[in-house]
Every structure is written in structure tokens, then in C-alpha cells.
mmCIF file of C-alpha atoms in Angstrom:
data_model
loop_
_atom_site.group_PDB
_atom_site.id
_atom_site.type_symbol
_atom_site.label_atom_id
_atom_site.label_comp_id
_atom_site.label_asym_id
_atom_site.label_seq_id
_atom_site.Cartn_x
_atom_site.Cartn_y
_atom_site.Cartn_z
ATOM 1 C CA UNK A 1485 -11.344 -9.199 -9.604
ATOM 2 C CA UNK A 1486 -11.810 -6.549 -12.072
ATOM 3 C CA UNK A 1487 -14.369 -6.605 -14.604
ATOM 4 C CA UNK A 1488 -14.366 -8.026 -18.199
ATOM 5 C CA UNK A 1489 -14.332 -4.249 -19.111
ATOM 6 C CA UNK A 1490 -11.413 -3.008 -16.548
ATOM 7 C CA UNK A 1491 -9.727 -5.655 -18.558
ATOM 8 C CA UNK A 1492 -10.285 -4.335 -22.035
ATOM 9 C CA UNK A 1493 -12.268 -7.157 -23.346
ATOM 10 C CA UNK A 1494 -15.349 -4.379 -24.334
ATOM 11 C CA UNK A 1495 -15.407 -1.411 -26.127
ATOM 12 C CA UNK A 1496 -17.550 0.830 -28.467
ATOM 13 C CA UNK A 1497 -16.895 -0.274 -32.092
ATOM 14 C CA UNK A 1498 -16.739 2.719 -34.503
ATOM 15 C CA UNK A 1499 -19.758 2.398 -37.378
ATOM 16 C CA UNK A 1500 -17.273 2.349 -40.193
ATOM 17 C CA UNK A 1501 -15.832 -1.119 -38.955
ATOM 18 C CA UNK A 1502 -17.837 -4.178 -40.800
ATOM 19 C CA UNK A 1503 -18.926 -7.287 -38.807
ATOM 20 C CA UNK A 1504 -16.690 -8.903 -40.493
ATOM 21 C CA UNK A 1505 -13.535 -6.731 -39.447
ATOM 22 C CA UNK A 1506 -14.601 -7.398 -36.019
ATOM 23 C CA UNK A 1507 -15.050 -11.044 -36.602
ATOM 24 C CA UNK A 1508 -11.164 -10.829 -38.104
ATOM 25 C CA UNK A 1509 -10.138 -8.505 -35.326
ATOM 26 C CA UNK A 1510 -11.426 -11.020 -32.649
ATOM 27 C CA UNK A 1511 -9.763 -14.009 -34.099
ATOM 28 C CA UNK A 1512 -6.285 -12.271 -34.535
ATOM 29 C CA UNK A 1513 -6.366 -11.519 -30.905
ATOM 30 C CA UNK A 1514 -7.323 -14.920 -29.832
ATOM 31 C CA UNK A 1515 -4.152 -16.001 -32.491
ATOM 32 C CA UNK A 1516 -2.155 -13.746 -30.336
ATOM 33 C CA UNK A 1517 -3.631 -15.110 -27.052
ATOM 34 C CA UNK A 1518 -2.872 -18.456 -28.226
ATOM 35 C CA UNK A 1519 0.764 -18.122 -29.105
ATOM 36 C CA UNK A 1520 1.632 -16.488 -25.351
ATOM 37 C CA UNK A 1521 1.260 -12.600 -26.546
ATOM 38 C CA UNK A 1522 -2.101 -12.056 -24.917
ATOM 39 C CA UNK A 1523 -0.826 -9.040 -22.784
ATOM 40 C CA UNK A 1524 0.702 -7.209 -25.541
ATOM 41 C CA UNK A 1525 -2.633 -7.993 -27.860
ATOM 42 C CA UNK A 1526 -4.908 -6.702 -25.235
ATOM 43 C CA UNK A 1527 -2.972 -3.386 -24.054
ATOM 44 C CA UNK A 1528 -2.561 -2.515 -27.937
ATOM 45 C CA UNK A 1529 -6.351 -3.172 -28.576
ATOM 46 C CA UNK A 1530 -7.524 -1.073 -25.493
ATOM 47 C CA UNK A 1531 -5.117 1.937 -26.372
ATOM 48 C CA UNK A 1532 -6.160 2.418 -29.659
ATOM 49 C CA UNK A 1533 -9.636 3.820 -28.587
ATOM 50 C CA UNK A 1534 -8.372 5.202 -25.005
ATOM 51 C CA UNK A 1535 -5.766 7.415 -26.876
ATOM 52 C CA UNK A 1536 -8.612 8.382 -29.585
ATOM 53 C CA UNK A 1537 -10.573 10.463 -26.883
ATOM 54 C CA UNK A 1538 -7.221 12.157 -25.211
ATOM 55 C CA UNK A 1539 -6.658 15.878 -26.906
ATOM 56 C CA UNK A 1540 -3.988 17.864 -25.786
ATOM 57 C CA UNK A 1541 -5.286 21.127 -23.745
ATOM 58 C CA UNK A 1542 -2.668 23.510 -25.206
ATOM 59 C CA UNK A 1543 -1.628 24.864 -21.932
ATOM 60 C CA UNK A 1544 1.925 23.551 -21.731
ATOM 61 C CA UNK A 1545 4.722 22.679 -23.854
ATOM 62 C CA UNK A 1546 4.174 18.840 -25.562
ATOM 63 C CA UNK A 1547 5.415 16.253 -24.681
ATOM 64 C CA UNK A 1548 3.741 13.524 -26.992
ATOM 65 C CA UNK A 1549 4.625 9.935 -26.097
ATOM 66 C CA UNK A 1550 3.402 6.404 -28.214
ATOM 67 C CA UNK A 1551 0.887 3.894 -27.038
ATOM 68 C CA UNK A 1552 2.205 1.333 -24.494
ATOM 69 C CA UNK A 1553 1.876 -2.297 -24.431
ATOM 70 C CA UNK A 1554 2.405 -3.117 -21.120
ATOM 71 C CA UNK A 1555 -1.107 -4.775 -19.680
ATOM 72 C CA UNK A 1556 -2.851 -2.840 -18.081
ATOM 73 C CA UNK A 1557 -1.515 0.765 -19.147
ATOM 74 C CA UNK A 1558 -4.521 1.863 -21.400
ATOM 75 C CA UNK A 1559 -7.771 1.616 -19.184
ATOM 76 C CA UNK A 1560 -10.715 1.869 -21.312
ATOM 77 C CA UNK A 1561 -12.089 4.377 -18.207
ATOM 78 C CA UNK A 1562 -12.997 8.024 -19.373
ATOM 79 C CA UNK A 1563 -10.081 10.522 -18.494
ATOM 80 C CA UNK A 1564 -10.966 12.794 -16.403
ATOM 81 C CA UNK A 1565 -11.523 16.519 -17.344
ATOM 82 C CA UNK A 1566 -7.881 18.557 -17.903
ATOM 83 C CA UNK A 1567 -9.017 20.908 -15.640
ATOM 84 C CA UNK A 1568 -9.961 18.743 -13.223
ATOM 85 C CA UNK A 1569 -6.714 16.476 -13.301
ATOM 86 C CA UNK A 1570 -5.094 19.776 -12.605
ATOM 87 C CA UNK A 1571 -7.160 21.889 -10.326
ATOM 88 C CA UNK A 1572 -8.200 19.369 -7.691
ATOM 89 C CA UNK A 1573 -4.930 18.003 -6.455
ATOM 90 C CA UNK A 1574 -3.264 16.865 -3.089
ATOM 91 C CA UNK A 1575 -0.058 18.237 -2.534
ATOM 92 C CA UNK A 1576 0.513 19.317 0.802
ATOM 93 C CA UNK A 1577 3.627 21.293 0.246
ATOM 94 C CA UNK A 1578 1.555 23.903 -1.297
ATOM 95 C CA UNK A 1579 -1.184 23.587 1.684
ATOM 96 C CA UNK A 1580 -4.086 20.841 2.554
ATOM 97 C CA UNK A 1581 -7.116 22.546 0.453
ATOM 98 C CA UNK A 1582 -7.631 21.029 -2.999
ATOM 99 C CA UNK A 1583 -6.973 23.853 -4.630
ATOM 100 C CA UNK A 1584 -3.985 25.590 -2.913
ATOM 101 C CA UNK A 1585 -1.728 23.389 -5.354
ATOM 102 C CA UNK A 1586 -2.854 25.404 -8.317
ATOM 103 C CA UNK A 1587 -2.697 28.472 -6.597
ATOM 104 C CA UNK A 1588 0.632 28.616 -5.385
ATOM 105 C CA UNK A 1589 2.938 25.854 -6.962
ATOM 106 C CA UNK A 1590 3.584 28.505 -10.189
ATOM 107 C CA UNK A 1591 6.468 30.221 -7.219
ATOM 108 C CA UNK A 1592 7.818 26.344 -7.713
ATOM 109 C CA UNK A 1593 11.152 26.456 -9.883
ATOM 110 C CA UNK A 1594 11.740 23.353 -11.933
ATOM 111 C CA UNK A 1595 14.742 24.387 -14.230
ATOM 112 C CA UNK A 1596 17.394 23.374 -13.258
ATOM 113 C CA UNK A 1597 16.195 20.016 -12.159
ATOM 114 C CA UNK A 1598 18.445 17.072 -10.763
ATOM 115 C CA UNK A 1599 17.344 13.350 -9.567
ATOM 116 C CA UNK A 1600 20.427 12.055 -7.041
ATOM 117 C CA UNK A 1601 19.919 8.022 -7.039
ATOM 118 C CA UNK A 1602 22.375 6.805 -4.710
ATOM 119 C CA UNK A 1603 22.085 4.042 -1.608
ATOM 120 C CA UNK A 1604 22.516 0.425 -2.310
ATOM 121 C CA UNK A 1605 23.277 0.569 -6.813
ATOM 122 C CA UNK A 1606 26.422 -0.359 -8.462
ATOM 123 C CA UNK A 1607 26.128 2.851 -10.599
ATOM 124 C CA UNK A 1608 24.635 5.606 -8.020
ATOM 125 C CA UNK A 1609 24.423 8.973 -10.530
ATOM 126 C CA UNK A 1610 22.894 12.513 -10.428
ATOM 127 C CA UNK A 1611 20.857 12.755 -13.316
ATOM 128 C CA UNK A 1612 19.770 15.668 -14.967
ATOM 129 C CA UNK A 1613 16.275 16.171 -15.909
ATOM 130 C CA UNK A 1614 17.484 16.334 -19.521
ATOM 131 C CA UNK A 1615 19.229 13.116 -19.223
ATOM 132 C CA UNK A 1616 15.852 11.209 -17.780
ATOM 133 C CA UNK A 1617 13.968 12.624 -20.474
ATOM 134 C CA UNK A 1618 15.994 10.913 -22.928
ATOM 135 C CA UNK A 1619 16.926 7.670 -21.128
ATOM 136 C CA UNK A 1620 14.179 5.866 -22.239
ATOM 137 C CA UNK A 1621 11.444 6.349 -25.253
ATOM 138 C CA UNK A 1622 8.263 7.952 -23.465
ATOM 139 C CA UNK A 1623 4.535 6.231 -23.310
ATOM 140 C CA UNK A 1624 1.351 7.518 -23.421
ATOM 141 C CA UNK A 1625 -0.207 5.549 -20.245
ATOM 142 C CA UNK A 1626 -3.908 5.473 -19.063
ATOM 143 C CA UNK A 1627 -4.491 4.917 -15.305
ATOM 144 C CA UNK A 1628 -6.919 5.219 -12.549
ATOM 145 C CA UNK A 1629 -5.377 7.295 -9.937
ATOM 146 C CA UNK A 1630 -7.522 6.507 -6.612
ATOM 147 C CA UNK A 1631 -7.049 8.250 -3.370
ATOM 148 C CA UNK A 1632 -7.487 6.974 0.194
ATOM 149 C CA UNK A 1633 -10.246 10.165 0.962
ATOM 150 C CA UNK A 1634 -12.461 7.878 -1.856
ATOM 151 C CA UNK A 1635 -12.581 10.002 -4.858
ATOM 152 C CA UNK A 1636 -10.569 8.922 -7.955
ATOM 153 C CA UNK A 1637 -9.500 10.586 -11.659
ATOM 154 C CA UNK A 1638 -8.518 8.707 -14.632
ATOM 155 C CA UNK A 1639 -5.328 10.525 -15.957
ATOM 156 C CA UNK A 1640 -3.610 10.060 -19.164
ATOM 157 C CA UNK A 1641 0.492 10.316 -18.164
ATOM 158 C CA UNK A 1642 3.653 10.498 -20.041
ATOM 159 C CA UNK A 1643 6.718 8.638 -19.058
ATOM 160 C CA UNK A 1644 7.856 5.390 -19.265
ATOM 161 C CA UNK A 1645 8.145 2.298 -16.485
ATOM 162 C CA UNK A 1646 10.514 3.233 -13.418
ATOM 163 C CA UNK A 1647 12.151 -0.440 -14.037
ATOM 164 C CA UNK A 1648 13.878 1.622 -17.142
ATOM 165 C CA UNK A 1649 15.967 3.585 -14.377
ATOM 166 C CA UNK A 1650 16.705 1.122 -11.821
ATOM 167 C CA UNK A 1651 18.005 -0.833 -14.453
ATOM 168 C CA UNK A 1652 21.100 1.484 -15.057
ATOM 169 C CA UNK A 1653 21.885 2.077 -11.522
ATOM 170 C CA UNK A 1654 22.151 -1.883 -11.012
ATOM 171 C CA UNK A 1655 21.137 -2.443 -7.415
ATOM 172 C CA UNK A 1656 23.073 -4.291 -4.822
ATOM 173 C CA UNK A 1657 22.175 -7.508 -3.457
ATOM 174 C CA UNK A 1658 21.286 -5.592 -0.238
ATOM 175 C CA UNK A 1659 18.498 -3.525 -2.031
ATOM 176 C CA UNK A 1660 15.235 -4.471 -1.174
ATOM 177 C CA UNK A 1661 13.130 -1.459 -0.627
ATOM 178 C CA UNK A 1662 13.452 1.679 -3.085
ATOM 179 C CA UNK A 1663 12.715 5.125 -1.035
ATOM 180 C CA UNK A 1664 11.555 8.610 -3.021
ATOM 181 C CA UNK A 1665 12.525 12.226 -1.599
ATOM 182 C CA UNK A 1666 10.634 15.070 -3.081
ATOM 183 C CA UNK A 1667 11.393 18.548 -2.851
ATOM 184 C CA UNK A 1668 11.187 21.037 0.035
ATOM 185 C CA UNK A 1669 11.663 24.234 -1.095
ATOM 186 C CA UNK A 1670 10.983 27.121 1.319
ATOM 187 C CA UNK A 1671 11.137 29.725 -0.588
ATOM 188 C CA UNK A 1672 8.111 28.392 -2.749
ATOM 189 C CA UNK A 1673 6.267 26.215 -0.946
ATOM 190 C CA UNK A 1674 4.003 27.749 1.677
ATOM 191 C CA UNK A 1675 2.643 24.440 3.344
ATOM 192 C CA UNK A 1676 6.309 23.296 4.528
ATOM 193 C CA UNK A 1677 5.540 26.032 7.309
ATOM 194 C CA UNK A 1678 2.639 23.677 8.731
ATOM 195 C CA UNK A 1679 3.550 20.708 11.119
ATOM 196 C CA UNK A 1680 0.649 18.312 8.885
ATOM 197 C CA UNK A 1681 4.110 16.186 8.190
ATOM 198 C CA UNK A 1682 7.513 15.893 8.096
ATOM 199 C CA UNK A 1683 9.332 17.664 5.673
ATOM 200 C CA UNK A 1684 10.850 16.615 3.108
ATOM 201 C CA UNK A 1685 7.926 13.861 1.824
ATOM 202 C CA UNK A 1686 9.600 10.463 1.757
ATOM 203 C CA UNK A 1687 7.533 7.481 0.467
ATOM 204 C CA UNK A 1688 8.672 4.282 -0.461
ATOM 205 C CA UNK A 1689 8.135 0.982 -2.479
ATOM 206 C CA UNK A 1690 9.373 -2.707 -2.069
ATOM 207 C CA UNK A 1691 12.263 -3.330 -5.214
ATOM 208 C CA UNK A 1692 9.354 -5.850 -6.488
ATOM 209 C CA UNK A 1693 6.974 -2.961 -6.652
ATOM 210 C CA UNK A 1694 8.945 -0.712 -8.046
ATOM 211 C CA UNK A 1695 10.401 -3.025 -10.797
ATOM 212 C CA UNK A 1696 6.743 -3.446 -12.164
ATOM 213 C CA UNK A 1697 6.481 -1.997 -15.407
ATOM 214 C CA UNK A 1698 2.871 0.099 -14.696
ATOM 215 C CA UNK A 1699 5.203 2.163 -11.913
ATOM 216 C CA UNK A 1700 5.617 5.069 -14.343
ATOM 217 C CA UNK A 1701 8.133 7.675 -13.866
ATOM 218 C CA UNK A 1702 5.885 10.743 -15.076
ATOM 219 C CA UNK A 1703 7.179 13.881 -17.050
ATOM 220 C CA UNK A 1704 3.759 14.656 -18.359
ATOM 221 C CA UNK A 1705 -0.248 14.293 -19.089
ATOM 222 C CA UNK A 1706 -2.517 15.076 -21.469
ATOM 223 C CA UNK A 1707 0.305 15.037 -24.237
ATOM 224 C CA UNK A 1708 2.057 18.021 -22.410
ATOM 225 C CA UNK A 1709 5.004 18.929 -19.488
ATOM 226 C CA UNK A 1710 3.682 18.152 -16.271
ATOM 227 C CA UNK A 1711 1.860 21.510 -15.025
ATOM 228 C CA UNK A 1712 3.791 22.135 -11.660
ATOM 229 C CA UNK A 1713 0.585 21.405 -9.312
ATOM 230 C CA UNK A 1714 0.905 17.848 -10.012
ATOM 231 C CA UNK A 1715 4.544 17.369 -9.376
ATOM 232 C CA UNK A 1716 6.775 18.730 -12.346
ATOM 233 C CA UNK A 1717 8.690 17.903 -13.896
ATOM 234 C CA UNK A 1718 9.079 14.447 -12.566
ATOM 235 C CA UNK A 1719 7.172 12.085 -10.158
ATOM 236 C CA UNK A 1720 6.086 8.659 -9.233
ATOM 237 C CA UNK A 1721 3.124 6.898 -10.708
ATOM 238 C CA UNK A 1722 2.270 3.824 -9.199
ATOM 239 C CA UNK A 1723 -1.316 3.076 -9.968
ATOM 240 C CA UNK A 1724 -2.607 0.221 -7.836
ATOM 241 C CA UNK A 1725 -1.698 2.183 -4.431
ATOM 242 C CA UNK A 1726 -3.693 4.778 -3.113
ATOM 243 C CA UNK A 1727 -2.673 8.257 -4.362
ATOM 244 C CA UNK A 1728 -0.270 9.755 -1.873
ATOM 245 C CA UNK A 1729 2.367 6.549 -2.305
ATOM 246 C CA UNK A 1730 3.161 8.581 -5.749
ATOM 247 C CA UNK A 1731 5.435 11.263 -4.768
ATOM 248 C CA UNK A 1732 5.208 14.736 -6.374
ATOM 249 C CA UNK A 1733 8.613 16.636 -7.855
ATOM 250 C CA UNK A 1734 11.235 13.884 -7.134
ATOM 251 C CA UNK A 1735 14.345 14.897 -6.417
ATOM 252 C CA UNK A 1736 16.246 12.101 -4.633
ATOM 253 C CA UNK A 1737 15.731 8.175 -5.525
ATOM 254 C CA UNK A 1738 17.611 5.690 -2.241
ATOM 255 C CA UNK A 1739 17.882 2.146 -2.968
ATOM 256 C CA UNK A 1740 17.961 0.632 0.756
ATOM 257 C CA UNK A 1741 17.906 -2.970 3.065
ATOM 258 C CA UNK A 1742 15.293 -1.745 5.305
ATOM 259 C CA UNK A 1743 11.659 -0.868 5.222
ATOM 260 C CA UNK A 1744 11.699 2.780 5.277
ATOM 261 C CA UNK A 1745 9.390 5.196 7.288
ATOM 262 C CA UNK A 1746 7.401 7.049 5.189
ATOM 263 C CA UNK A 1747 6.017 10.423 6.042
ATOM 264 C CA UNK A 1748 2.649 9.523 6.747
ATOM 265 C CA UNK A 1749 3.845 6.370 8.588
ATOM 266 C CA UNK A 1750 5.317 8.820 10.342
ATOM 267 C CA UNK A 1751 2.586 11.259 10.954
ATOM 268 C CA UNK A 1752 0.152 8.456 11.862
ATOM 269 C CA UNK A 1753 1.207 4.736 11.763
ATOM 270 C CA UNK A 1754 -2.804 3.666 13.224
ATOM 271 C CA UNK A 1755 -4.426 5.095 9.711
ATOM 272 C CA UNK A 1756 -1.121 4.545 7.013
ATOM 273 C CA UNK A 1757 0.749 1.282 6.590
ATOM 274 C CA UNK A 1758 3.579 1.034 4.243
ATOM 275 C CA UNK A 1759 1.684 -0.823 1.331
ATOM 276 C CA UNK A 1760 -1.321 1.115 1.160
ATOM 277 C CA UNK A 1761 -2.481 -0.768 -1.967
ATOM 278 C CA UNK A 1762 -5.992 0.236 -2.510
ATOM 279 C CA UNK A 1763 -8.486 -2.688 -1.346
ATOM 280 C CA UNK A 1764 -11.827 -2.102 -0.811
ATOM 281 C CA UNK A 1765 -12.207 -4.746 2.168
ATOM 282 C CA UNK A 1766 -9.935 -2.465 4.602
ATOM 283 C CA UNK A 1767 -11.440 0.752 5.617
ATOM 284 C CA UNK A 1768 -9.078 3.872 6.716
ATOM 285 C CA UNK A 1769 -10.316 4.947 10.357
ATOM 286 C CA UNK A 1770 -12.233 8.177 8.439
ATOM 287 C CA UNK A 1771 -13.169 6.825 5.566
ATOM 288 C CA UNK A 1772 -14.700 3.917 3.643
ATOM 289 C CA UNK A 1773 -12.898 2.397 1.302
ATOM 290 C CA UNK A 1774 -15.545 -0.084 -0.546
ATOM 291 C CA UNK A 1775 -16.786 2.592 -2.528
ATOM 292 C CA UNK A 1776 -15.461 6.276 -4.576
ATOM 293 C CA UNK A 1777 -16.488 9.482 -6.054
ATOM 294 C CA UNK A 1778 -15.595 9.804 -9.239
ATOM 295 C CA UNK A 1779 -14.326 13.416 -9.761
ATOM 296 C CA UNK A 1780 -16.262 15.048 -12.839
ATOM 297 C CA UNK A 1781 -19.487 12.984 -11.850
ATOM 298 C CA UNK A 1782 -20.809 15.162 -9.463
ATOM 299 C CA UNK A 1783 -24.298 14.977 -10.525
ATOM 300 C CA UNK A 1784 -27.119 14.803 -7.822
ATOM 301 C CA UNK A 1785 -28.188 10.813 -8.972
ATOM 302 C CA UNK A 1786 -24.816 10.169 -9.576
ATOM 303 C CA UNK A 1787 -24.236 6.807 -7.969
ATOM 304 C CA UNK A 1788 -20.719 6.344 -6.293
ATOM 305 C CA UNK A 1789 -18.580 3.398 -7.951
ATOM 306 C CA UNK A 1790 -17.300 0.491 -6.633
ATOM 307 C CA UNK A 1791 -13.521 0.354 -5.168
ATOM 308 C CA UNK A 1792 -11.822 -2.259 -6.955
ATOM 309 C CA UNK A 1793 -9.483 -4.664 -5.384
ATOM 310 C CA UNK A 1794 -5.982 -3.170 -6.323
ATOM 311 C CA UNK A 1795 -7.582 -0.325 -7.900
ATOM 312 C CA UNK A 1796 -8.250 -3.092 -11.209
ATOM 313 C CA UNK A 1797 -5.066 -4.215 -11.587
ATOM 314 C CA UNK A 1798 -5.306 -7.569 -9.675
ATOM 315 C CA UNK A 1799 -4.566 -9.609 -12.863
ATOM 316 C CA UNK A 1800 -1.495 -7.381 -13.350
ATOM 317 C CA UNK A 1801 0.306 -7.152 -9.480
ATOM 318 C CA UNK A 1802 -1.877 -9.138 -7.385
ATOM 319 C CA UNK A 1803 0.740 -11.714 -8.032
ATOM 320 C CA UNK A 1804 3.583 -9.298 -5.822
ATOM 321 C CA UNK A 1805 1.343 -10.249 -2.596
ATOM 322 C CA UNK A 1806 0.854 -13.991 -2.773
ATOM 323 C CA UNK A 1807 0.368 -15.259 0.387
ATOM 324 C CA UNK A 1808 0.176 -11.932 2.366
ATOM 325 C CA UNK A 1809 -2.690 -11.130 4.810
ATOM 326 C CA UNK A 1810 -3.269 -7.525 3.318
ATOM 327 C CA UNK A 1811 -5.533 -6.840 6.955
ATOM 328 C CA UNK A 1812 -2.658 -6.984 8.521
ATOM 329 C CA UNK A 1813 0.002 -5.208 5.489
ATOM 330 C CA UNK A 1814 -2.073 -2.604 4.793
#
């Protein structure tokens, strides 16, 4: 379960704020708690401070968006360094090291930009990236991002919950899964050349999963566009899965009936199951998952961290897998 902190209930409390405005402060929330509003209270608490240590680099054109009160949105977790968030990224299109995404993904052209969402809707659409950016008002959201090699970043995005789309399209009664395509571009992306995967990337969510309002459709971080090494200008967020389940540079969104076969299902079933949520009591075949390097503390004493179950957001989505043995739907 996560922590009293993971869940917002600590924090530093600037000097200028008298015992007694944190005595007031306390009991207002416990008012709120009391009267059902207890998620709201908490996420609007934690952001206040999260979004007080966030500056914008000045690297890209803004993209501000306003504190969100959906729980869980603002962990009170340290964001990790801009250039860190964008120079030590997984994005195999551009090739497998670390930092082949920022090398090569400036060839990447992202205007024009279309998202086809088609499959099992009432309203299938192709929308233009102008059109997303305006279909809903966009969030400032604070999230772990872990990945299944055990390091994780804590990145400040901007976009607003995925729910906000799917919404519009109206699925089916037949849509139960909701499957991403990203881009394969030849001409720009140097990695598509390799055999690591098929191409294009497909992943894929249960409708559940991606109705939850902490999946984020992303546009930005750190206050600005996203830079093109971490999938501009649009991609999947979903923070309680392990890293590669968020797909880079969308560009088609299929509302199906069946389970679909992702890419790295695909690639290797044995080590990648379709959930991948992160859970620290089911090791990959390479790699512990019960603890994780925190990228930025590097330091020689620096102790690894705990995985947490769900990557901390337990309280939030553990309710989507009542019942499940998560051994077995990994």
C-alpha cells in the first residue's frame, strides 16, 4: 500500500504559515473528508506545493495547464531533472540506447498531426491535433513514470484524462479493450530498420483502464510542447503500468472486442503480459522488480527505493483488479 506520504498526507510547511493556519488548514480538509470530497481535498492540497517547485525550462513553446484534482495526479515526489526527463528516454523507433531518442527524433515531423479513432465507437473521427488540443481544458499532472528495466522519473505532464476523448467517440457495446498505434515513419526514424519489434508499436489497455481519469493523454511537460524524444505531440500516460504500456506519438486510437497483441507480447510473450501493471512481487526474467533506481540519484551511497505496488496508486486503481491473480495477469 503506498505510504502516508505517496498519499499526500505530509509535506514541508512554508515558515510564513502560523500553527494556527495549519491547525485551520487540517480541519477544513477533514470538513471536506467528512462530507464525501476527500479526493478532491487531498489532490488540491498536494498540488499546491508539487506545482511550486515545477519551472518551465524555456526550451519549447508553453503549454501551461491548471492544477488537477483528480487523486492521485500531484505526487508530492521530486520531478525529475528537465534534462533528464528528456535525455534518458526509451523509444525504440529512434534506436535501443538511452540516448539515441534525443539524438535523432528532431528528423521526426509533427505538423501536420492527425489521431484516426475508429473500431467499435458510435462517432469514429480523425482528429486533428488542433482539435485535441482544444477538446478538453489541459492539467498540470504529477506522476511517477516507472519502467520495467527498474529505474523510474517523476515527470510533470500536460494534458488532460483520456476518458475526455472516449467520451465523444461513444463506444459500442462490443468495446472492451482500447488499442494505441504510434507512428512509423521511415524516413525519420532510424530504429524501424532493426527487427527489436514489430513495426508500427501497438499497445493496448482494457476500456476500464483506459476510462480512469490518471490515463492522461499528454501534449506536454514541464509547462511546455512535448519535446519530440518523448513522443510529440501526443501520447499515452498511464502511470500505474510500467513505462512502455504508454505509447509515444499516437497516431491511431481502435476501440475493439478482443484482447489485442501488443508489440512486445509479440516480441516475447514469456517476459511481457498484457497488463504489465508495475508490482513489485513479480520479477521480469532479467530484472528485479522489488526495487528501482531513481534517475538523478546516482550518487555512490545512494540507496535504491522501494517498487511500490501499482507504482503508488493502489488506493486509486487497485480497485480495476479485484479478484485477479496478478502472478498469473501480469
Amino acid at each position: 500500500m503506498p505510504s502516508r506520504k505517496d498519499r499526500g498526507f505530509e509535506h514541508p510547511i512554508p515558515s510564513e504559515i502560523t500553527p494556527r493556519a495549519v491547525y485551520e488548514g487540517r480541519r477544513e480538509l477533514l470538513r471536506r473528508m467528512a462530507a464525501g470530497s476527500a479526493g478532491a481535498a487531498l489532490a488540491a492540497w498536494a498540488g499546491r506545493d508539487a506545482l511550486a517547485g515545477v519551472a518551465r525550462p524555456g526550451k519549447l513553446a508553453p503549454l501551461p495547464g491548471g492544477s488537477s484534482t483528480v487523486p492521485g495526479a500531484m505526487t508530492m515526489d521530486r520531478p525529475t531533472a528537465y534534462e533528464h526527463v528528456t535525455g534518458y528516454n526509451n523509444f525504440y523507433e529512434f534506436g535501443t540506447d538511452k540516448d539515441d531518442p534525443a539524438r535523432h527524433a528532431g528528423a521526426l515531423r509533427t505538423q501536420p498531426w492527425s489521431v484516426i479513432v475508429e473500431g467499435e465507437v458510435h462517432k469514429p473521427r480523425t482528429y486533428a491535433l488542433e482539435d485535441l488540443l482544444r477538446l478538453a481544458p489541459m492539467e498540470e499532472r504529477i506522476y511517477r513514470l516507472r519502467c520495467v528495466e527498474g529505474w523510474s522519473m517523476v515527470v510533470p505532464w500536460v494534458g488532460y484524462s483520456l476518458a475526455e476523448l472516449i467520451r465523444r467517440v461513444e463506444p459500442t457495446g462490443n468495446a472492451r479493450y482500447v488499442e494505441f498505434h504510434t507512428v512509423a515513419d521511415k524516413t525519420s526514424m532510424p530504429g524501424l530498420a532493426s527487427r527489436v519489434l514489430l513495426w508500427p508499436y501497438v499497445e493496448g489497455l482494457r476500456l476500464d483502464e483506459a476510462l480512469h481519469p490518471l490515463t492522461l493523454l499528454a501534449f506536454g511537460l514541464y509547462g511546455e510542447v512535448l519535446p519530440k524524444q518523448n513522443g510529440a505531440p501526443v501520447r499515452l500516460v498511464v502511470p500505474w503500468k510500467y513505462g512502455f504500456k504508454s505509447g509515444k506519438s499516437v497516431v491511431r486510437i481502435r476501440f475493439v472486442e478482443k484482447q489485442p497483441t501488443t508489440a512486445w507480447m509479440a516480441a516475447a510473450p514469456h517476459e511481457y503480459g498484457f497488463y504489465s501493471n508495475v508490482n513489485p512481487h513479480v520479477d521480469h526474467p532479467r530484472w528485479s522488480q522489488a526495487t528501482e533506481r531513481r534517475i538523478g540519484e546516482d550518487g555512490l551511497f545512494q540507496r535504491k527505493r522501494p517498487t511500490l505496488m501499482f507504482n503508488g496508486y493502489e488506493a486509486q486503481v487497485g480497485q480495476l483488479y479485484a479478484g485477479m491473480d496478478l502472478r498469473k495477469h501480469y
